[in-house]
Short mmCIF file of N, CA and C in Angstrom, two decimals:
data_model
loop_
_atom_site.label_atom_id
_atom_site.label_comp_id
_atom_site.label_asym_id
_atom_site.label_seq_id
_atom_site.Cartn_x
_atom_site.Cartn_y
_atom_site.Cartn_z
N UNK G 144 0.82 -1.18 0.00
CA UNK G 144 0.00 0.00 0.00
C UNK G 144 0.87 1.25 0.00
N UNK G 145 2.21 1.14 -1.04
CA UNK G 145 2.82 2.71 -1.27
C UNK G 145 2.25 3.68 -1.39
N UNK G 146 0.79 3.34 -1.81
CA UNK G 146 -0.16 4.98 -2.27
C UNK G 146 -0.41 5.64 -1.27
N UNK G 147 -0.04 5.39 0.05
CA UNK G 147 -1.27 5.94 0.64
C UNK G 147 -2.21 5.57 1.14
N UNK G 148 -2.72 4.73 0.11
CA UNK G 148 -4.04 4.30 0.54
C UNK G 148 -4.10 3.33 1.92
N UNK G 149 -5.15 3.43 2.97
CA UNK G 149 -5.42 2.28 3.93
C UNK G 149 -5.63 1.23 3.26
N UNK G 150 -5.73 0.33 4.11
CA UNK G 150 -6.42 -1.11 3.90
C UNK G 150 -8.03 -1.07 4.04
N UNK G 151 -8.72 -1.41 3.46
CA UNK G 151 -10.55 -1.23 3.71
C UNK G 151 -10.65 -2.24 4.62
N UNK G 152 -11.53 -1.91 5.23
CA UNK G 152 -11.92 -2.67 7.07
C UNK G 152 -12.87 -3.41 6.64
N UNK G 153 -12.97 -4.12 7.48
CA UNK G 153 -13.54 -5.32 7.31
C UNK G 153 -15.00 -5.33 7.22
N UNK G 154 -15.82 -5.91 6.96
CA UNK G 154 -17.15 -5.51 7.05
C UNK G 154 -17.89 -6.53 8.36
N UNK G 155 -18.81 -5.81 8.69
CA UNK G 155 -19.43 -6.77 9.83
C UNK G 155 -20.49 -8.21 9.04
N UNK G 156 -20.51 -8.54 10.07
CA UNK G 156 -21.78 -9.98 9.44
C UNK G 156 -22.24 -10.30 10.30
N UNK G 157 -23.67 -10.82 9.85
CA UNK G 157 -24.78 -10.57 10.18
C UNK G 157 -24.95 -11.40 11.99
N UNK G 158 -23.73 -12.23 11.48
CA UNK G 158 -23.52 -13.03 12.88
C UNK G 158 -22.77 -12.26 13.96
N UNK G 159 -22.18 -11.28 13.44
CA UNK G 159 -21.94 -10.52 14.71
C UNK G 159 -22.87 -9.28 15.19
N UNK G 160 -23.59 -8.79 14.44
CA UNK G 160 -24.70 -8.27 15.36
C UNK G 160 -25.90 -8.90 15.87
N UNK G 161 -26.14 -8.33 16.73
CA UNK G 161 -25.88 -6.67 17.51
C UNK G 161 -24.23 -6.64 18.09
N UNK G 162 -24.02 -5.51 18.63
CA UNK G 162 -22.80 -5.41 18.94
C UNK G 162 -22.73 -4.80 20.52
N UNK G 163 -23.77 -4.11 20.38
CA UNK G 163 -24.32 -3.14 21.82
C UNK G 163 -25.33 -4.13 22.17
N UNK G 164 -25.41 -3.85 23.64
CA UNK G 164 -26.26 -4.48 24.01
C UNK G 164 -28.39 -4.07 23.97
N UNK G 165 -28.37 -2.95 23.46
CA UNK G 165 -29.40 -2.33 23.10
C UNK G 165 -29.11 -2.16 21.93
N UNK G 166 -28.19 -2.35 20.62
CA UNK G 166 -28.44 -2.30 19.50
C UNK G 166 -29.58 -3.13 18.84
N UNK G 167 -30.17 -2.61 18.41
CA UNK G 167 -32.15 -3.58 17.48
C UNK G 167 -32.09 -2.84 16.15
N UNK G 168 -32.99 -3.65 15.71
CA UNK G 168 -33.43 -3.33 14.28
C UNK G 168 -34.96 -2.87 14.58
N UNK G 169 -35.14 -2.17 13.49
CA UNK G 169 -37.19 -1.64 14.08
C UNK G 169 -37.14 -1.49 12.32
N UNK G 170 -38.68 -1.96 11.66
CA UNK G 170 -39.18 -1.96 10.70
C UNK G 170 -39.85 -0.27 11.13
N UNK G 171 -39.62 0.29 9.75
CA UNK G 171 -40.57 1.40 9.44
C UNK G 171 -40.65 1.61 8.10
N UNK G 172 -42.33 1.53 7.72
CA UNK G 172 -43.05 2.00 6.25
C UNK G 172 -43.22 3.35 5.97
N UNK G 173 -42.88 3.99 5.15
CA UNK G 173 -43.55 5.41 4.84
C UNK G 173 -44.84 4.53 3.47
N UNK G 174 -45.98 5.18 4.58
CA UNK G 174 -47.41 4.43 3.75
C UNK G 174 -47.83 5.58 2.40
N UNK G 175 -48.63 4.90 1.66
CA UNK G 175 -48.93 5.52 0.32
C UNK G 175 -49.05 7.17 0.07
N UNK G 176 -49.42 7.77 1.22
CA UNK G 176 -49.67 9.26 1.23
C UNK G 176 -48.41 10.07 1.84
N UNK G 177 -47.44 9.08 2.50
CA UNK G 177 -46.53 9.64 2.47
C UNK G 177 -45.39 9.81 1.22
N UNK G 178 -45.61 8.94 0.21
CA UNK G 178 -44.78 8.40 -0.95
C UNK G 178 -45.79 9.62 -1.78
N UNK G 179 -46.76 9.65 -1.57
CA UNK G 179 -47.56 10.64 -2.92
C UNK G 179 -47.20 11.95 -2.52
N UNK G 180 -47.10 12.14 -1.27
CA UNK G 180 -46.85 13.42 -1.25
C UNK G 180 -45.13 14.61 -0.94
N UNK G 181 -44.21 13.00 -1.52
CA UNK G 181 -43.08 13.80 -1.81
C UNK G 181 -42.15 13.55 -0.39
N UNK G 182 -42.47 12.86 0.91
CA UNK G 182 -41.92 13.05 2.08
C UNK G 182 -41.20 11.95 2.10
N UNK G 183 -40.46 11.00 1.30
CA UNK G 183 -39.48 9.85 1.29
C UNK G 183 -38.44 10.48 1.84
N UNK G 184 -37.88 11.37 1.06
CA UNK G 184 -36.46 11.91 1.27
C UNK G 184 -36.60 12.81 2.93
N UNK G 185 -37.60 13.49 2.68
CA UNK G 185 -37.50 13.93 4.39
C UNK G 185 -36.88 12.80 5.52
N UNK G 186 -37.79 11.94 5.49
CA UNK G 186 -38.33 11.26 6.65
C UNK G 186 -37.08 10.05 6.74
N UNK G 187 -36.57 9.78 5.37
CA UNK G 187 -35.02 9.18 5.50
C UNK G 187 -33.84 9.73 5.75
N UNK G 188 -33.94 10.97 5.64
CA UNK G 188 -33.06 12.19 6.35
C UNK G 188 -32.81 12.25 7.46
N UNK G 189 -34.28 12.41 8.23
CA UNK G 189 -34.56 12.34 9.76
C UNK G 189 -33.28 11.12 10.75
N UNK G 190 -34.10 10.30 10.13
CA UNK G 190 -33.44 8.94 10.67
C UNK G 190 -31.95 8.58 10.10
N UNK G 191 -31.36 9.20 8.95
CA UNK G 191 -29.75 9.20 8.93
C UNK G 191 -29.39 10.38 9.96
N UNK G 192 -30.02 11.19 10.20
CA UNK G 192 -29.11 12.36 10.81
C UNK G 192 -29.53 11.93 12.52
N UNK G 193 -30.11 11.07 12.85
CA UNK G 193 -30.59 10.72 14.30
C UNK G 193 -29.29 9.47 14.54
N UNK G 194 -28.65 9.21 13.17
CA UNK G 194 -27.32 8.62 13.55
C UNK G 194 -27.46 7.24 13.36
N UNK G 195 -29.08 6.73 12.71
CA UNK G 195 -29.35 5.13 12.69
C UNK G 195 -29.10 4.95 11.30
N UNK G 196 -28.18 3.23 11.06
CA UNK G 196 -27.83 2.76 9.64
C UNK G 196 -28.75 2.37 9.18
N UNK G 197 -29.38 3.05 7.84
CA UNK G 197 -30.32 1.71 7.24
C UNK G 197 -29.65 0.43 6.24
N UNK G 198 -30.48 -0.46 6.84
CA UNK G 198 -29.61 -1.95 6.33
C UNK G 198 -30.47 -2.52 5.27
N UNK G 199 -32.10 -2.12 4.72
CA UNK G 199 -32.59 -2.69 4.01
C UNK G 199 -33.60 -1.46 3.55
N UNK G 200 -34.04 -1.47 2.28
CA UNK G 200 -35.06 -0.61 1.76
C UNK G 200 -35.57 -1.13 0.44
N UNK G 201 -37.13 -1.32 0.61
CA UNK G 201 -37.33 -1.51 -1.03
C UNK G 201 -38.79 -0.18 -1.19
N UNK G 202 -38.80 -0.09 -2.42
CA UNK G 202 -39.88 0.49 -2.95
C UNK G 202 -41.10 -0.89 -3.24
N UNK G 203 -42.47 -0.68 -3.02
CA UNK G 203 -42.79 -1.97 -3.12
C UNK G 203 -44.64 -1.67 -3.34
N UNK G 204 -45.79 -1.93 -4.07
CA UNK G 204 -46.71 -1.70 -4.40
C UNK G 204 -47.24 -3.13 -3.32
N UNK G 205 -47.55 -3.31 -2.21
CA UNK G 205 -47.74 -4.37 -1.03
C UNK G 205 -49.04 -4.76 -1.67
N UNK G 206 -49.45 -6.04 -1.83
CA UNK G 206 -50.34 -7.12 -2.31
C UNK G 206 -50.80 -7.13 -0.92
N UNK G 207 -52.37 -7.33 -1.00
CA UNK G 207 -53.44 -7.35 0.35
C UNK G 207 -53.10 -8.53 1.07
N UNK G 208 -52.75 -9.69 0.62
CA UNK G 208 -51.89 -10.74 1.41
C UNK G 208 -51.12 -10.34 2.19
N UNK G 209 -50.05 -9.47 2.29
CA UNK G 209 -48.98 -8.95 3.09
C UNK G 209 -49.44 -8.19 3.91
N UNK G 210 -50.37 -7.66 3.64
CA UNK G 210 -50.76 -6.11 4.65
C UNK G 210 -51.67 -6.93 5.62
N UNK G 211 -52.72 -7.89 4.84
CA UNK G 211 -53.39 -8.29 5.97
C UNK G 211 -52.93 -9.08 6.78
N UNK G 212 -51.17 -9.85 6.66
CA UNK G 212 -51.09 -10.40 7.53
C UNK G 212 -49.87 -9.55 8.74
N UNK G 213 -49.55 -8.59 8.34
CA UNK G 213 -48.91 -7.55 8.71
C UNK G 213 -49.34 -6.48 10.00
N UNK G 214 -50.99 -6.58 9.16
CA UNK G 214 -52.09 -5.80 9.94
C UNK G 214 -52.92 -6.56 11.19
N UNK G 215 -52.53 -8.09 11.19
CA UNK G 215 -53.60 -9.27 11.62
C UNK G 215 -53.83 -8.87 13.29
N UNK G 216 -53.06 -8.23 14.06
CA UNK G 216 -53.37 -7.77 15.21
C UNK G 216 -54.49 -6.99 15.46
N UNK G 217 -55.09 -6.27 14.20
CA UNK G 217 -55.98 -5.42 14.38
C UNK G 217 -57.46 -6.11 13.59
N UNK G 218 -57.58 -7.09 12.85
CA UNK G 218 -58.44 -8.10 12.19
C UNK G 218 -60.02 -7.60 12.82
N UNK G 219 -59.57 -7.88 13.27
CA UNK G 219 -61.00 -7.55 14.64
C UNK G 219 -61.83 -6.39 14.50
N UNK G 220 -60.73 -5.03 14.56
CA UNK G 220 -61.27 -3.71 14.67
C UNK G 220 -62.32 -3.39 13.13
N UNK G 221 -63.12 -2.26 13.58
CA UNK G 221 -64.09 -1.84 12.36
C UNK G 221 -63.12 -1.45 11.34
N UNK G 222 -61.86 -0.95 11.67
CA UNK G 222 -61.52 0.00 10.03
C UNK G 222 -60.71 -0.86 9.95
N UNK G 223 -60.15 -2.50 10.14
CA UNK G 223 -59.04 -2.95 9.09
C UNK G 223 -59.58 -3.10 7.38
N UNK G 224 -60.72 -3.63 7.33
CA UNK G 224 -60.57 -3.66 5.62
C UNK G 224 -60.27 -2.30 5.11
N UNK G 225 -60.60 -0.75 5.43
CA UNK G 225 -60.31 0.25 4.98
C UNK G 225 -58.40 0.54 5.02
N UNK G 226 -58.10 0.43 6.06
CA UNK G 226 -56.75 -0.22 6.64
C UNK G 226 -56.26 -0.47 5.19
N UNK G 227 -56.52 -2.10 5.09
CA UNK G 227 -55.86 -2.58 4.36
C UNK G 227 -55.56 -1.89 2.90
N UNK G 228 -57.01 -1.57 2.68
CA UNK G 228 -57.50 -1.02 0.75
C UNK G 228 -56.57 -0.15 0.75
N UNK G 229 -56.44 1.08 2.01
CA UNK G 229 -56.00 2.39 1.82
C UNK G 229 -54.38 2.08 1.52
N UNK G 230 -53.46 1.03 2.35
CA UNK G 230 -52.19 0.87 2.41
C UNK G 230 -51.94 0.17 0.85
N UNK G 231 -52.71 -0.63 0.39
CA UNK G 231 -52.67 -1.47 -0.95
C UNK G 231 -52.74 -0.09 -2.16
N UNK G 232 -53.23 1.12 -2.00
CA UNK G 232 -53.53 1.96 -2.78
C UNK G 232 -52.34 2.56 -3.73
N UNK G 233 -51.25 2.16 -3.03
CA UNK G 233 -50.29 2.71 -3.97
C UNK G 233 -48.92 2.51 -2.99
N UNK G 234 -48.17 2.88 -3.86
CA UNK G 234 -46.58 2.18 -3.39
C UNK G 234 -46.21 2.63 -1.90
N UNK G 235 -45.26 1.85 -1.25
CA UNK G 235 -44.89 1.93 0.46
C UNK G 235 -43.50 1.81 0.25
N UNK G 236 -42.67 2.74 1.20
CA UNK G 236 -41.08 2.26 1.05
C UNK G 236 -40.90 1.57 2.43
N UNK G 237 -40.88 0.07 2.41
CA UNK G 237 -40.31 -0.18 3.32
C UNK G 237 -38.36 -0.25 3.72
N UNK G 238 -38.71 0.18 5.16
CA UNK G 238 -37.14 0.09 5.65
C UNK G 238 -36.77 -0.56 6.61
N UNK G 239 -35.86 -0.78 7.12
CA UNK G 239 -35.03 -1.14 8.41
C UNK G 239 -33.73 -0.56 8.57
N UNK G 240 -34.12 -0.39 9.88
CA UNK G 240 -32.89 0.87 10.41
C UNK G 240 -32.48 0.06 11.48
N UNK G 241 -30.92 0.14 12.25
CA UNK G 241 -30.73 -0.18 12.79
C UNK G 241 -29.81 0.80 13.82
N UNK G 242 -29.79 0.06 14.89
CA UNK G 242 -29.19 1.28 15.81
C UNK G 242 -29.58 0.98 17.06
N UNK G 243 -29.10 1.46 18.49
CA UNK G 243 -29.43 1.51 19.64
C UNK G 243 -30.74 2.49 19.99
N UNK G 244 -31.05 1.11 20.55
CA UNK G 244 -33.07 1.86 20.86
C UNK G 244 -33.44 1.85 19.87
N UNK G 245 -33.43 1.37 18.34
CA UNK G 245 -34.18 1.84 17.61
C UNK G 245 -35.30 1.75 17.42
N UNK G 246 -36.22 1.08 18.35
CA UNK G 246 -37.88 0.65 18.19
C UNK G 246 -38.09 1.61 19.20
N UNK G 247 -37.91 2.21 20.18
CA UNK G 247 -38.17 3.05 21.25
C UNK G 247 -37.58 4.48 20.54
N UNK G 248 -37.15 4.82 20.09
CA UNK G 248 -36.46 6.04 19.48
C UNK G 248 -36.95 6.43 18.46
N UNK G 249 -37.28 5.46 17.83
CA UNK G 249 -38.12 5.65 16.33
C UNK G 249 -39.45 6.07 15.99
N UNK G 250 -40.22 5.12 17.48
CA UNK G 250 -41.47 5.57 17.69
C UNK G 250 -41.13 6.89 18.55
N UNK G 251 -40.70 7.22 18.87
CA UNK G 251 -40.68 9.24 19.15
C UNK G 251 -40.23 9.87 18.12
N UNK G 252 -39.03 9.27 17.31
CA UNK G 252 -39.43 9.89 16.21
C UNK G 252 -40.79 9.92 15.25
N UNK G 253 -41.80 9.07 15.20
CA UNK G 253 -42.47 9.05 14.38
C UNK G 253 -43.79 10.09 15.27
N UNK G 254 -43.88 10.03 16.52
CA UNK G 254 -44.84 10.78 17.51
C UNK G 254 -46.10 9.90 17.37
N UNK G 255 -47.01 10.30 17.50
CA UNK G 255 -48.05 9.98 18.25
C UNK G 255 -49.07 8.89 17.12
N UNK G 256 -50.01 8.23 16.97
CA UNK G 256 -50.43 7.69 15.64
C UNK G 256 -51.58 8.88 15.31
N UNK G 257 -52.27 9.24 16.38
CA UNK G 257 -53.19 10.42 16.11
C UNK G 257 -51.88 11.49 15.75
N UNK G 258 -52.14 12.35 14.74
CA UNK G 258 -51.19 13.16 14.35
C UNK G 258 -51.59 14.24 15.42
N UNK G 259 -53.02 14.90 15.97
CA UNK G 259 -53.49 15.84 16.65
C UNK G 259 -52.85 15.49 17.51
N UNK G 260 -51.98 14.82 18.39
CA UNK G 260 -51.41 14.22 19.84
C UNK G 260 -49.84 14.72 19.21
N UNK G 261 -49.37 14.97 18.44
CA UNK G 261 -47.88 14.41 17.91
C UNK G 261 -47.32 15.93 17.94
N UNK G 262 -46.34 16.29 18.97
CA UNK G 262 -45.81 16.76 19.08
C UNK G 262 -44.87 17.68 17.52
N UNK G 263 -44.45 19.15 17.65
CA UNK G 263 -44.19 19.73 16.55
C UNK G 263 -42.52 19.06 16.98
N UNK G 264 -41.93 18.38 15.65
CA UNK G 264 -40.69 17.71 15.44
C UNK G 264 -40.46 16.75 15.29
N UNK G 265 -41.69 16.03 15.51
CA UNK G 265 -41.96 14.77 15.03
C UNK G 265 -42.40 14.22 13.74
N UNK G 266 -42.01 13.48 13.25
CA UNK G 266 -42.56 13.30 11.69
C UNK G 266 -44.22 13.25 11.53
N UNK G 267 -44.84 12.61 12.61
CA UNK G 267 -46.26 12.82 12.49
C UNK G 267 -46.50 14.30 12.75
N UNK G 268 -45.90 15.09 13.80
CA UNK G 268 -46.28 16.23 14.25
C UNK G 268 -46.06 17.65 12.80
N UNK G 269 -45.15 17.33 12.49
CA UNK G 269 -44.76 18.10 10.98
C UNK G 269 -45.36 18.03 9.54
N UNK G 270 -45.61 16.66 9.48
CA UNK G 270 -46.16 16.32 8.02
C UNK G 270 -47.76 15.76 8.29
N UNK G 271 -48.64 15.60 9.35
CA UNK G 271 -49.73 14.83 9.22
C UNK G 271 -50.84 15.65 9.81
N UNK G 272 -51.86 15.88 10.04
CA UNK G 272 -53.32 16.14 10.05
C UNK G 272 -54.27 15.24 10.77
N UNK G 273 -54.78 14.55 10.45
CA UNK G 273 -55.14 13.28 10.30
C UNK G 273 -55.17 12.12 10.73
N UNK G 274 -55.51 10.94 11.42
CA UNK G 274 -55.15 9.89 11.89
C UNK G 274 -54.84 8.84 10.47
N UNK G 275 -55.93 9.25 9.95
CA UNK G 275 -56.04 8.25 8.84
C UNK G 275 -55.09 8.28 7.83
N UNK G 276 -53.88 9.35 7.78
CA UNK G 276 -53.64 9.54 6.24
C UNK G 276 -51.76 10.30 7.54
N UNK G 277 -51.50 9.20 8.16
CA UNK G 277 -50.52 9.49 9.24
C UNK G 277 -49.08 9.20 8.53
N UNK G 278 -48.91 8.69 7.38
CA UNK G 278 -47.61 8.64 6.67
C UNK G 278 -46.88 7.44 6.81
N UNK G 279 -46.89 7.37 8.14
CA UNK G 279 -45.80 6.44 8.35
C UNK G 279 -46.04 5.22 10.10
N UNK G 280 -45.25 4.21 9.30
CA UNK G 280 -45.76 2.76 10.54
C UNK G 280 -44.31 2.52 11.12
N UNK G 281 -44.17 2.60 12.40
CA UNK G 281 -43.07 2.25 13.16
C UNK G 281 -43.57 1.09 13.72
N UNK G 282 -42.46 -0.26 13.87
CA UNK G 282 -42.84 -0.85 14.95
C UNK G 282 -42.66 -0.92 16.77
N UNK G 283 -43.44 -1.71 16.86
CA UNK G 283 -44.16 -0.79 18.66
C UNK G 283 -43.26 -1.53 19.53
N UNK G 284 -42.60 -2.60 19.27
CA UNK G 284 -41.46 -3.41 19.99
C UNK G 284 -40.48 -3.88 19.00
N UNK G 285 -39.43 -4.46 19.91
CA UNK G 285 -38.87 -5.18 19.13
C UNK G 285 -39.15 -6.60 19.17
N UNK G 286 -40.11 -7.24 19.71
CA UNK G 286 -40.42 -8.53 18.93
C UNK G 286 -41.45 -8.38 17.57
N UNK G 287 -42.20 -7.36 17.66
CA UNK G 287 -43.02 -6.58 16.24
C UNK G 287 -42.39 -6.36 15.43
N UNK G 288 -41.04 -5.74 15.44
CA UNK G 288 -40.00 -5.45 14.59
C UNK G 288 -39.68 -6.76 14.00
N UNK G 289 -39.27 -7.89 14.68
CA UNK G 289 -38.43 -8.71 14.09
C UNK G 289 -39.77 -9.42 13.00
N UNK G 290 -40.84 -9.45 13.71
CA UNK G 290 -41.81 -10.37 13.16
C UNK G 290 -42.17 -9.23 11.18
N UNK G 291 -41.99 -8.17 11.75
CA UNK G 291 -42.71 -7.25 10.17
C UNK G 291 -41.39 -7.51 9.25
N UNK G 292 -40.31 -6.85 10.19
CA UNK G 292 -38.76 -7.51 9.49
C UNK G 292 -38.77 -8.81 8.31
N UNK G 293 -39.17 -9.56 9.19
CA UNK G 293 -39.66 -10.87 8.53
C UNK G 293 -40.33 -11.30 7.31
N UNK G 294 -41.39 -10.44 7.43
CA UNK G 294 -42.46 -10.44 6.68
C UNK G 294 -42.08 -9.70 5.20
N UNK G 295 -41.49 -8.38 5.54
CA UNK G 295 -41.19 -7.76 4.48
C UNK G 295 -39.84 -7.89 3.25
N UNK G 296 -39.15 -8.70 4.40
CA UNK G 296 -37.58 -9.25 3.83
C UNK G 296 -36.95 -10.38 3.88
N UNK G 297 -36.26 -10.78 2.82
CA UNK G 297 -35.70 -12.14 3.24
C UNK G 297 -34.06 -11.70 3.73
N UNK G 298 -33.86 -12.57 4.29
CA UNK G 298 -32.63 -12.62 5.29
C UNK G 298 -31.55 -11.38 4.00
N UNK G 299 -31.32 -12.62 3.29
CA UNK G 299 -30.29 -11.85 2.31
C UNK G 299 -30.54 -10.22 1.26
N UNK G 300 -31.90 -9.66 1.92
CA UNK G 300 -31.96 -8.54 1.30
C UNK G 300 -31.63 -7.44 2.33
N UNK G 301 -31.31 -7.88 3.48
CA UNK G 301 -30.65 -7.27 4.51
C UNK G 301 -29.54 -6.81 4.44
N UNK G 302 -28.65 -5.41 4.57
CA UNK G 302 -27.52 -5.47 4.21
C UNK G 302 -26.41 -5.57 6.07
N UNK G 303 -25.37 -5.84 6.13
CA UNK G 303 -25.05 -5.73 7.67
C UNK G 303 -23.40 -5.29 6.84
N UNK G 304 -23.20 -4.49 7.47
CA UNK G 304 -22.06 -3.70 7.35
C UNK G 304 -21.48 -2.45 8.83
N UNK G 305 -20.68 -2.12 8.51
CA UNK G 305 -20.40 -1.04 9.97
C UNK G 305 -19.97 0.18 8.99
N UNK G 306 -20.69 1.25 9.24
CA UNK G 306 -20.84 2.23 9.01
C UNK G 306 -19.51 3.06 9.38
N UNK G 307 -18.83 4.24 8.28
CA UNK G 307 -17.65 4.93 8.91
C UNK G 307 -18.16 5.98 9.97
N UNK G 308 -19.52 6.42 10.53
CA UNK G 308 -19.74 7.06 11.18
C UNK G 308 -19.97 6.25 12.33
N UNK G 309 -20.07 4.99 12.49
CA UNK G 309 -20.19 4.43 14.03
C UNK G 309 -19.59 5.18 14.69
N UNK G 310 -18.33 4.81 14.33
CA UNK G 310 -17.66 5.66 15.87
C UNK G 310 -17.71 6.83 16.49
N UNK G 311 -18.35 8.04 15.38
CA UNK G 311 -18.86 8.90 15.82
C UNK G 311 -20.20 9.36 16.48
N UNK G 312 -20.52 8.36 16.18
CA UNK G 312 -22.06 8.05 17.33
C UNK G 312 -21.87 7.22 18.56
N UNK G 313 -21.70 6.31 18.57
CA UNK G 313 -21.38 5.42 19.60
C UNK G 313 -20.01 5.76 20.13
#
């Protein structure tokens, strides 16, 4: 290496995370009205500059199969078929972020599900109105996380790497 140049570091795998002992993964969708109305790039901003890696993202038009089994906790309630139609209506970016706290951190980032409750700085509190038309789905634990995780990705569309800014966060 006469140039100069370092040696490139090694990359992590998947078998060595977590690394922290509160490091998690948390699933979050930006839902159809958040994609129509231009707030992708915001709301992935948010969450790079809060210092969390994202390890997986697709753009994805979700088939009512997925949502309803995604949604199946709520089966019961009066508005899942609307639920479902409204999320099926047009494309969702799903993600996964990873990071310390990220299912507890994420949901404050995302604020309240009633947007009228959601604090100004919060992605609900900034971009939403509305309960119904709230942008975006965090999951509420991390066993919810792993299970939507699941649902939305297969192992290998996951990426696991260590970020050159770790160390400046952690």
């Amino acid at each position: 290496m006469g140039s100069g140049a370092s040696a490139p570091r090694p990359q992590a795998t998947c078998g060595q995370r977590p690394t922290m002992s509160n490091e998690e993964r948390t699933f979050i969708a930006i839902k159809p009205d958040g994609v129509q109305r231009g707030l992708v790039g915001d709301i992935i901003k948010r969450f790079e500059q809060k210092g969390f890696k994202l390890v997986g993202m697709k753009f994805i038009q979700a088939p009512e199969s997925l949502l309803r089994e995604h949604y199946a906790d709520l089966k019961e309630r009066p508005f899942f078929p609307g639920l479902v139609s409204y999320m099926a209506s047009g494309p969702v970016v799903a993600m996964v972020w990873e990071g310390l706290n990220a299912v507890k951190t994420g949901r404050v980032m995302l604020g309240e599900t009633n947007p009228a409750d959601s604090k100004p700085g919060t992605i609900r509190g900034d971009f939403c109105i509305q309960v119904g038309r709230n942008i975006i789905h965090g999951s509420d634990s991390v066993d919810s996380a792993n299970t939507e995780i699941s649902l939305w990705f297969k192992p290998d569309e996951l990426c696991c790497y260590t970020s050159c800014a770790n160390e400046w966060i952690y």
